[in-house]
mmCIF file of C-alpha atoms in Angstrom:
data_model
loop_
_atom_site.group_PDB
_atom_site.id
_atom_site.type_symbol
_atom_site.label_atom_id
_atom_site.label_comp_id
_atom_site.label_asym_id
_atom_site.label_seq_id
_atom_site.Cartn_x
_atom_site.Cartn_y
_atom_site.Cartn_z
ATOM 1 C CA MET A 1 0.000 0.000 0.000
ATOM 2 C CA LEU A 2 2.757 2.466 0.878
ATOM 3 C CA ASN A 3 4.563 1.824 -2.394
ATOM 4 C CA SER A 4 1.337 2.313 -4.334
ATOM 5 C CA LEU A 5 0.520 5.581 -2.551
ATOM 6 C CA LEU A 6 4.049 6.856 -3.062
ATOM 7 C CA ALA A 7 4.056 5.984 -6.759
ATOM 8 C CA GLY A 8 0.698 7.685 -7.271
ATOM 9 C CA SER A 9 1.816 10.870 -5.534
ATOM 10 C CA LEU A 10 4.983 11.014 -7.613
ATOM 11 C CA GLU A 11 2.998 10.484 -10.825
ATOM 12 C CA ASP A 12 0.633 13.294 -9.879
ATOM 13 C CA ALA A 13 3.559 15.573 -9.004
ATOM 14 C CA ALA A 14 5.145 14.839 -12.386
ATOM 15 C CA ALA A 15 1.892 15.800 -14.117
ATOM 16 C CA ARG A 16 1.775 19.084 -12.196
ATOM 17 C CA ARG A 17 5.434 19.752 -13.018
ATOM 18 C CA ALA A 18 4.635 19.358 -16.718
ATOM 19 C CA GLN A 19 2.124 22.192 -16.331
ATOM 20 C CA ARG A 20 4.108 24.254 -13.829
ATOM 21 C CA PRO A 21 7.887 23.798 -14.097
ATOM 22 C CA LEU A 22 10.173 23.617 -11.084
ATOM 23 C CA SER A 23 11.604 27.081 -11.779
ATOM 24 C CA ILE A 24 8.132 28.639 -11.453
ATOM 25 C CA VAL A 25 7.273 26.727 -8.266
ATOM 26 C CA GLU A 26 10.674 27.452 -6.721
ATOM 27 C CA ALA A 27 10.237 31.176 -7.371
ATOM 28 C CA ALA A 28 6.759 31.076 -5.830
ATOM 29 C CA ALA A 29 8.144 29.291 -2.771
ATOM 30 C CA HIS A 30 10.748 31.994 -2.222
ATOM 31 C CA GLU A 31 8.127 34.737 -2.662
ATOM 32 C CA GLN A 32 5.962 33.383 0.161
ATOM 33 C CA ALA A 33 5.869 35.135 3.525
ATOM 34 C CA PRO A 34 8.170 33.403 6.037
ATOM 35 C CA ALA A 35 6.838 30.148 7.426
ATOM 36 C CA LEU A 36 5.462 30.075 10.953
ATOM 37 C CA ASP A 37 7.662 28.434 13.591
ATOM 38 C CA ALA A 38 5.804 25.137 13.937
ATOM 39 C CA LEU A 39 8.226 23.878 16.560
ATOM 40 C CA ALA A 40 7.292 26.760 18.858
ATOM 41 C CA PHE A 41 3.578 25.960 18.524
ATOM 42 C CA LEU A 42 4.162 22.297 19.376
ATOM 43 C CA GLN A 43 6.525 22.678 22.324
ATOM 44 C CA PRO A 44 5.620 20.443 25.279
ATOM 45 C CA GLY A 45 3.324 22.037 27.829
ATOM 46 C CA GLU A 46 0.837 21.248 30.555
ATOM 47 C CA ARG A 47 -1.734 20.090 28.007
ATOM 48 C CA VAL A 48 -1.374 17.830 25.013
ATOM 49 C CA LYS A 49 -1.161 19.655 21.674
ATOM 50 C CA ILE A 50 -3.529 18.708 18.867
ATOM 51 C CA ILE A 51 -2.621 18.662 15.180
ATOM 52 C CA ALA A 52 -6.093 18.669 13.644
ATOM 53 C CA GLU A 53 -6.450 17.224 10.173
ATOM 54 C CA VAL A 54 -8.506 18.123 7.120
ATOM 55 C CA LYS A 55 -9.219 14.610 5.831
ATOM 56 C CA ARG A 56 -11.917 13.632 3.349
ATOM 57 C CA ALA A 57 -11.097 9.943 2.918
ATOM 58 C CA SER A 58 -8.551 7.222 3.599
ATOM 59 C CA PRO A 59 -7.524 3.952 1.938
ATOM 60 C CA SER A 60 -8.620 1.983 5.002
ATOM 61 C CA ARG A 61 -12.024 3.619 5.581
ATOM 62 C CA GLY A 62 -12.969 5.118 2.220
ATOM 63 C CA ALA A 63 -15.010 8.328 2.238
ATOM 64 C CA LEU A 64 -15.166 10.061 5.616
ATOM 65 C CA ALA A 65 -16.528 13.569 5.026
ATOM 66 C CA ASP A 66 -17.226 15.846 2.047
ATOM 67 C CA ILE A 67 -15.541 18.951 3.540
ATOM 68 C CA PRO A 68 -16.724 21.420 0.877
ATOM 69 C CA ASP A 69 -14.980 24.263 2.727
ATOM 70 C CA PRO A 70 -11.631 23.152 4.219
ATOM 71 C CA ALA A 71 -10.855 26.725 5.273
ATOM 72 C CA ALA A 72 -13.989 26.894 7.421
ATOM 73 C CA LEU A 73 -13.140 23.560 9.039
ATOM 74 C CA ALA A 74 -9.605 24.725 9.776
ATOM 75 C CA ALA A 75 -10.985 27.912 11.352
ATOM 76 C CA LEU A 76 -13.116 25.740 13.644
ATOM 77 C CA TYR A 77 -10.017 23.790 14.586
ATOM 78 C CA GLU A 78 -8.227 27.010 15.504
ATOM 79 C CA ASP A 79 -11.201 28.233 17.518
ATOM 80 C CA GLY A 80 -11.308 24.877 19.296
ATOM 81 C CA GLY A 81 -7.727 25.073 20.514
ATOM 82 C CA ALA A 82 -5.737 23.085 17.967
ATOM 83 C CA SER A 83 -2.028 23.937 17.810
ATOM 84 C CA ALA A 84 -1.573 23.162 14.103
ATOM 85 C CA VAL A 85 -3.616 21.988 11.133
ATOM 86 C CA SER A 86 -2.674 19.097 8.853
ATOM 87 C CA VAL A 87 -3.997 19.133 5.297
ATOM 88 C CA LEU A 88 -3.959 15.954 3.239
ATOM 89 C CA THR A 89 -3.007 16.915 -0.299
ATOM 90 C CA GLU A 90 -2.888 13.382 -1.782
ATOM 91 C CA GLN A 91 -5.760 13.199 -4.252
ATOM 92 C CA ARG A 92 -6.179 9.554 -5.294
ATOM 93 C CA LYS A 93 -7.004 7.879 -1.977
ATOM 94 C CA PHE A 94 -7.477 10.841 0.363
ATOM 95 C CA GLY A 95 -9.336 13.288 -1.888
ATOM 96 C CA GLY A 96 -7.057 16.195 -1.051
ATOM 97 C CA SER A 97 -5.290 18.885 -3.032
ATOM 98 C CA LEU A 98 -2.826 21.736 -2.772
ATOM 99 C CA ALA A 99 -5.805 24.048 -3.267
ATOM 100 C CA ASP A 100 -7.114 22.809 0.089
ATOM 101 C CA LEU A 101 -3.812 23.730 1.699
ATOM 102 C CA GLU A 102 -3.791 27.180 0.108
ATOM 103 C CA ALA A 103 -7.323 27.849 1.338
ATOM 104 C CA VAL A 104 -6.485 26.723 4.866
ATOM 105 C CA ARG A 105 -3.342 28.845 4.947
ATOM 106 C CA GLN A 106 -5.376 31.957 4.150
ATOM 107 C CA ALA A 107 -7.939 31.201 6.860
ATOM 108 C CA ILE A 108 -5.882 30.554 10.009
ATOM 109 C CA SER A 109 -2.874 31.788 11.954
ATOM 110 C CA LEU A 110 -1.690 28.322 13.030
ATOM 111 C CA PRO A 111 1.088 26.325 11.344
ATOM 112 C CA VAL A 112 -0.132 24.246 8.412
ATOM 113 C CA LEU A 113 1.294 20.798 7.633
ATOM 114 C CA ARG A 114 1.360 19.383 4.123
ATOM 115 C CA LYS A 115 0.565 15.697 4.604
ATOM 116 C CA ASP A 116 1.346 13.689 1.502
ATOM 117 C CA PHE A 117 3.755 11.074 0.230
ATOM 118 C CA ILE A 118 6.769 13.291 -0.337
ATOM 119 C CA ALA A 119 9.735 11.877 -2.227
ATOM 120 C CA ASP A 120 10.765 14.618 -4.648
ATOM 121 C CA PRO A 121 12.180 18.111 -3.996
ATOM 122 C CA TYR A 122 9.514 19.485 -6.345
ATOM 123 C CA GLN A 123 6.859 18.508 -3.789
ATOM 124 C CA VAL A 124 8.726 20.398 -1.058
ATOM 125 C CA PHE A 125 8.842 23.563 -3.158
ATOM 126 C CA GLU A 126 5.123 23.074 -3.892
ATOM 127 C CA ALA A 127 4.409 22.895 -0.180
ATOM 128 C CA ARG A 128 6.157 26.183 0.563
ATOM 129 C CA ALA A 129 4.634 27.857 -2.505
ATOM 130 C CA ALA A 130 1.189 26.862 -1.204
ATOM 131 C CA GLY A 131 1.965 28.311 2.228
ATOM 132 C CA ALA A 132 2.875 25.210 4.220
ATOM 133 C CA ASP A 133 4.875 25.649 7.418
ATOM 134 C CA MET A 134 5.517 21.912 7.881
ATOM 135 C CA VAL A 135 6.000 18.943 5.582
ATOM 136 C CA LEU A 136 5.516 15.272 6.397
ATOM 137 C CA LEU A 137 8.439 12.961 5.674
ATOM 138 C CA ILE A 138 7.778 9.220 6.034
ATOM 139 C CA VAL A 139 10.991 7.414 6.904
ATOM 140 C CA ALA A 140 9.668 4.079 5.607
ATOM 141 C CA ALA A 141 9.168 5.596 2.155
ATOM 142 C CA LEU A 142 12.653 7.083 1.745
ATOM 143 C CA GLU A 143 16.223 5.884 1.535
ATOM 144 C CA GLN A 144 18.440 7.733 3.996
ATOM 145 C CA PRO A 145 20.241 9.997 1.461
ATOM 146 C CA LEU A 146 16.917 11.196 0.036
ATOM 147 C CA LEU A 147 15.443 11.597 3.519
ATOM 148 C CA GLN A 148 18.410 13.781 4.443
ATOM 149 C CA GLU A 149 18.150 15.787 1.206
ATOM 150 C CA LEU A 150 14.460 16.491 1.617
ATOM 151 C CA TYR A 151 14.853 17.363 5.296
ATOM 152 C CA ALA A 152 17.654 19.812 4.483
ATOM 153 C CA LEU A 153 15.528 21.462 1.782
ATOM 154 C CA ILE A 154 12.547 21.790 4.117
ATOM 155 C CA ARG A 155 14.733 23.508 6.702
ATOM 156 C CA GLU A 156 16.415 25.694 4.042
ATOM 157 C CA LEU A 157 12.977 26.969 3.044
ATOM 158 C CA GLY A 158 12.228 27.850 6.667
ATOM 159 C CA MET A 159 9.747 25.061 7.309
ATOM 160 C CA ALA A 160 9.713 22.249 9.852
ATOM 161 C CA ALA A 161 9.466 18.537 9.103
ATOM 162 C CA LEU A 162 7.234 16.074 10.885
ATOM 163 C CA VAL A 163 9.360 12.954 10.445
ATOM 164 C CA GLU A 164 7.129 9.902 10.696
ATOM 165 C CA THR A 165 8.408 6.585 12.053
ATOM 166 C CA HIS A 166 7.046 3.121 12.741
ATOM 167 C CA ASP A 167 9.796 1.390 14.732
ATOM 168 C CA ALA A 168 12.970 2.039 16.729
ATOM 169 C CA ASP A 169 15.223 1.787 13.676
ATOM 170 C CA GLU A 170 13.223 4.468 11.903
ATOM 171 C CA VAL A 171 13.367 6.693 14.996
ATOM 172 C CA SER A 172 17.148 6.334 14.892
ATOM 173 C CA ARG A 173 17.163 7.331 11.222
ATOM 174 C CA ALA A 174 14.995 10.365 11.988
ATOM 175 C CA LEU A 175 17.317 11.485 14.761
ATOM 176 C CA ASP A 176 20.354 10.973 12.519
ATOM 177 C CA ILE A 177 19.094 13.691 10.159
ATOM 178 C CA GLY A 178 18.467 16.062 13.075
ATOM 179 C CA ALA A 179 14.673 15.800 13.272
ATOM 180 C CA SER A 180 13.158 18.031 15.956
ATOM 181 C CA ILE A 181 9.577 16.743 15.500
ATOM 182 C CA VAL A 182 9.232 12.965 15.361
ATOM 183 C CA GLY A 183 5.944 11.190 14.801
ATOM 184 C CA VAL A 184 5.130 7.578 15.592
ATOM 185 C CA ASN A 185 2.327 6.264 13.403
ATOM 186 C CA ALA A 186 0.273 3.476 14.925
ATOM 187 C CA ARG A 187 -0.883 2.471 11.441
ATOM 188 C CA ASN A 188 1.274 0.008 9.535
ATOM 189 C CA LEU A 189 1.459 1.574 6.075
ATOM 190 C CA SER A 190 1.928 -1.791 4.406
ATOM 191 C CA THR A 191 -1.025 -3.610 5.989
ATOM 192 C CA PHE A 192 -2.928 -0.579 7.415
ATOM 193 C CA GLU A 193 -3.388 -2.420 10.706
ATOM 194 C CA LEU A 194 -3.399 -0.317 13.892
ATOM 195 C CA ASP A 195 -1.337 -0.804 17.050
ATOM 196 C CA ARG A 196 -2.108 1.869 19.637
ATOM 197 C CA ASP A 197 0.641 0.570 21.927
ATOM 198 C CA LEU A 198 3.401 1.072 19.360
ATOM 199 C CA PHE A 199 4.008 4.655 20.497
ATOM 200 C CA GLY A 200 4.600 3.599 24.083
ATOM 201 C CA ARG A 201 7.069 0.915 23.057
ATOM 202 C CA ILE A 202 9.377 3.272 21.189
ATOM 203 C CA ALA A 203 8.696 6.742 22.626
ATOM 204 C CA ASP A 204 11.621 6.460 25.044
ATOM 205 C CA GLN A 205 13.921 6.266 22.013
ATOM 206 C CA ILE A 206 13.018 9.901 21.274
ATOM 207 C CA PRO A 207 15.111 12.187 23.488
ATOM 208 C CA SER A 208 13.843 15.176 25.446
ATOM 209 C CA GLY A 209 13.972 18.309 23.373
ATOM 210 C CA VAL A 210 12.415 16.510 20.405
ATOM 211 C CA VAL A 211 8.641 16.930 20.048
ATOM 212 C CA ARG A 212 6.929 13.525 20.183
ATOM 213 C CA VAL A 213 3.805 13.191 18.045
ATOM 214 C CA ALA A 214 1.432 10.229 18.254
ATOM 215 C CA GLU A 215 -0.352 9.543 14.979
ATOM 216 C CA SER A 216 -3.400 7.370 14.192
ATOM 217 C CA ALA A 217 -5.689 5.275 16.424
ATOM 218 C CA VAL A 218 -7.100 8.430 18.048
ATOM 219 C CA HIS A 219 -10.845 7.931 18.317
ATOM 220 C CA SER A 220 -11.647 9.071 21.853
ATOM 221 C CA ALA A 221 -10.353 11.077 24.789
ATOM 222 C CA ASP A 222 -9.179 7.769 26.259
ATOM 223 C CA ASP A 223 -6.877 7.306 23.259
ATOM 224 C CA VAL A 224 -5.453 10.799 23.762
ATOM 225 C CA ALA A 225 -4.932 10.106 27.478
ATOM 226 C CA HIS A 226 -3.245 6.811 26.608
ATOM 227 C CA TYR A 227 -0.760 8.549 24.322
ATOM 228 C CA ARG A 228 -0.222 11.349 26.813
ATOM 229 C CA ARG A 229 0.659 8.851 29.551
ATOM 230 C CA ASP A 230 3.155 7.264 27.182
ATOM 231 C CA GLY A 231 4.905 10.587 26.632
ATOM 232 C CA ALA A 232 3.218 12.198 23.631
ATOM 233 C CA ASP A 233 3.603 15.965 23.396
ATOM 234 C CA ALA A 234 1.089 16.140 20.553
ATOM 235 C CA VAL A 235 -1.405 13.906 18.781
ATOM 236 C CA LEU A 236 -2.435 14.096 15.148
ATOM 237 C CA VAL A 237 -6.180 13.577 14.755
ATOM 238 C CA GLY A 238 -8.223 13.373 11.574
ATOM 239 C CA GLU A 239 -11.058 10.871 11.379
ATOM 240 C CA ALA A 240 -12.481 11.556 14.839
ATOM 241 C CA LEU A 241 -12.770 15.264 14.024
ATOM 242 C CA VAL A 242 -14.224 15.110 10.521
ATOM 243 C CA THR A 243 -16.810 12.446 11.358
ATOM 244 C CA GLY A 244 -18.153 14.187 14.470
ATOM 245 C CA ASP A 245 -18.513 17.625 16.027
ATOM 246 C CA PRO A 246 -15.027 19.168 15.664
ATOM 247 C CA LEU A 247 -15.373 21.679 18.495
ATOM 248 C CA ALA A 248 -16.850 19.210 20.987
ATOM 249 C CA THR A 249 -14.297 16.566 20.073
ATOM 250 C CA LEU A 250 -11.390 18.979 20.459
ATOM 251 C CA ALA A 251 -12.728 20.094 23.835
ATOM 252 C CA HIS A 252 -12.844 16.491 25.068
ATOM 253 C CA PHE A 253 -9.382 15.709 23.749
ATOM 254 C CA LEU A 254 -7.782 18.820 25.202
ATOM 255 C CA ALA A 255 -9.317 18.161 28.620
ATOM 256 C CA VAL A 256 -7.289 14.991 29.253
#
């Protein structure tokens, strides 16, 4: 599944590049206002931080929500106390787009994460040109030299990287490139099975000073509390927010 998603995202990026060459996108990236300091927004505090996601669909669940106005949803997230907003821009399985990210960026004053299957510098320049402050890098999808190259480019453009891992070896690889925000995804991207306890088993491999983000398997306040007890500084939540009342759900999650 991961290989298929990655290949699809790269094909779609190549199609966009044919219409909008790298030189144009790179210039647009450099013309953007400076990125917000996502690391500052996600610093550990007394309460867990929420990265709230604009998510229409997923390969495991299919359609989740129409979300005709992603900007309005993101504004609700900000009003509800989220610390950052994640926007899925993968179009084939998640129904997202860079237009969603651009709309969200214009609507809120929180950091915005581009969540996609990033494996080409062109996609990083696209993210900054669209106004992203953070970019997701999935360690399992990238060989170490490319992971390092993409991370360096993200930082050069003033953004932060959420470096996603699934085991202790991947955490080590993330730390080797200097990652300051490390995610642990409870979803196996090959089988799409969930393991809520994965975060707790490897969180102690992430040193203090690095923001620890728990991803996936967040359906209730109990799940948030579980991750918090295991050392999560932030949780990334999508499905539970888009399939229910976003403000009420955020209030419950932030109260743990």
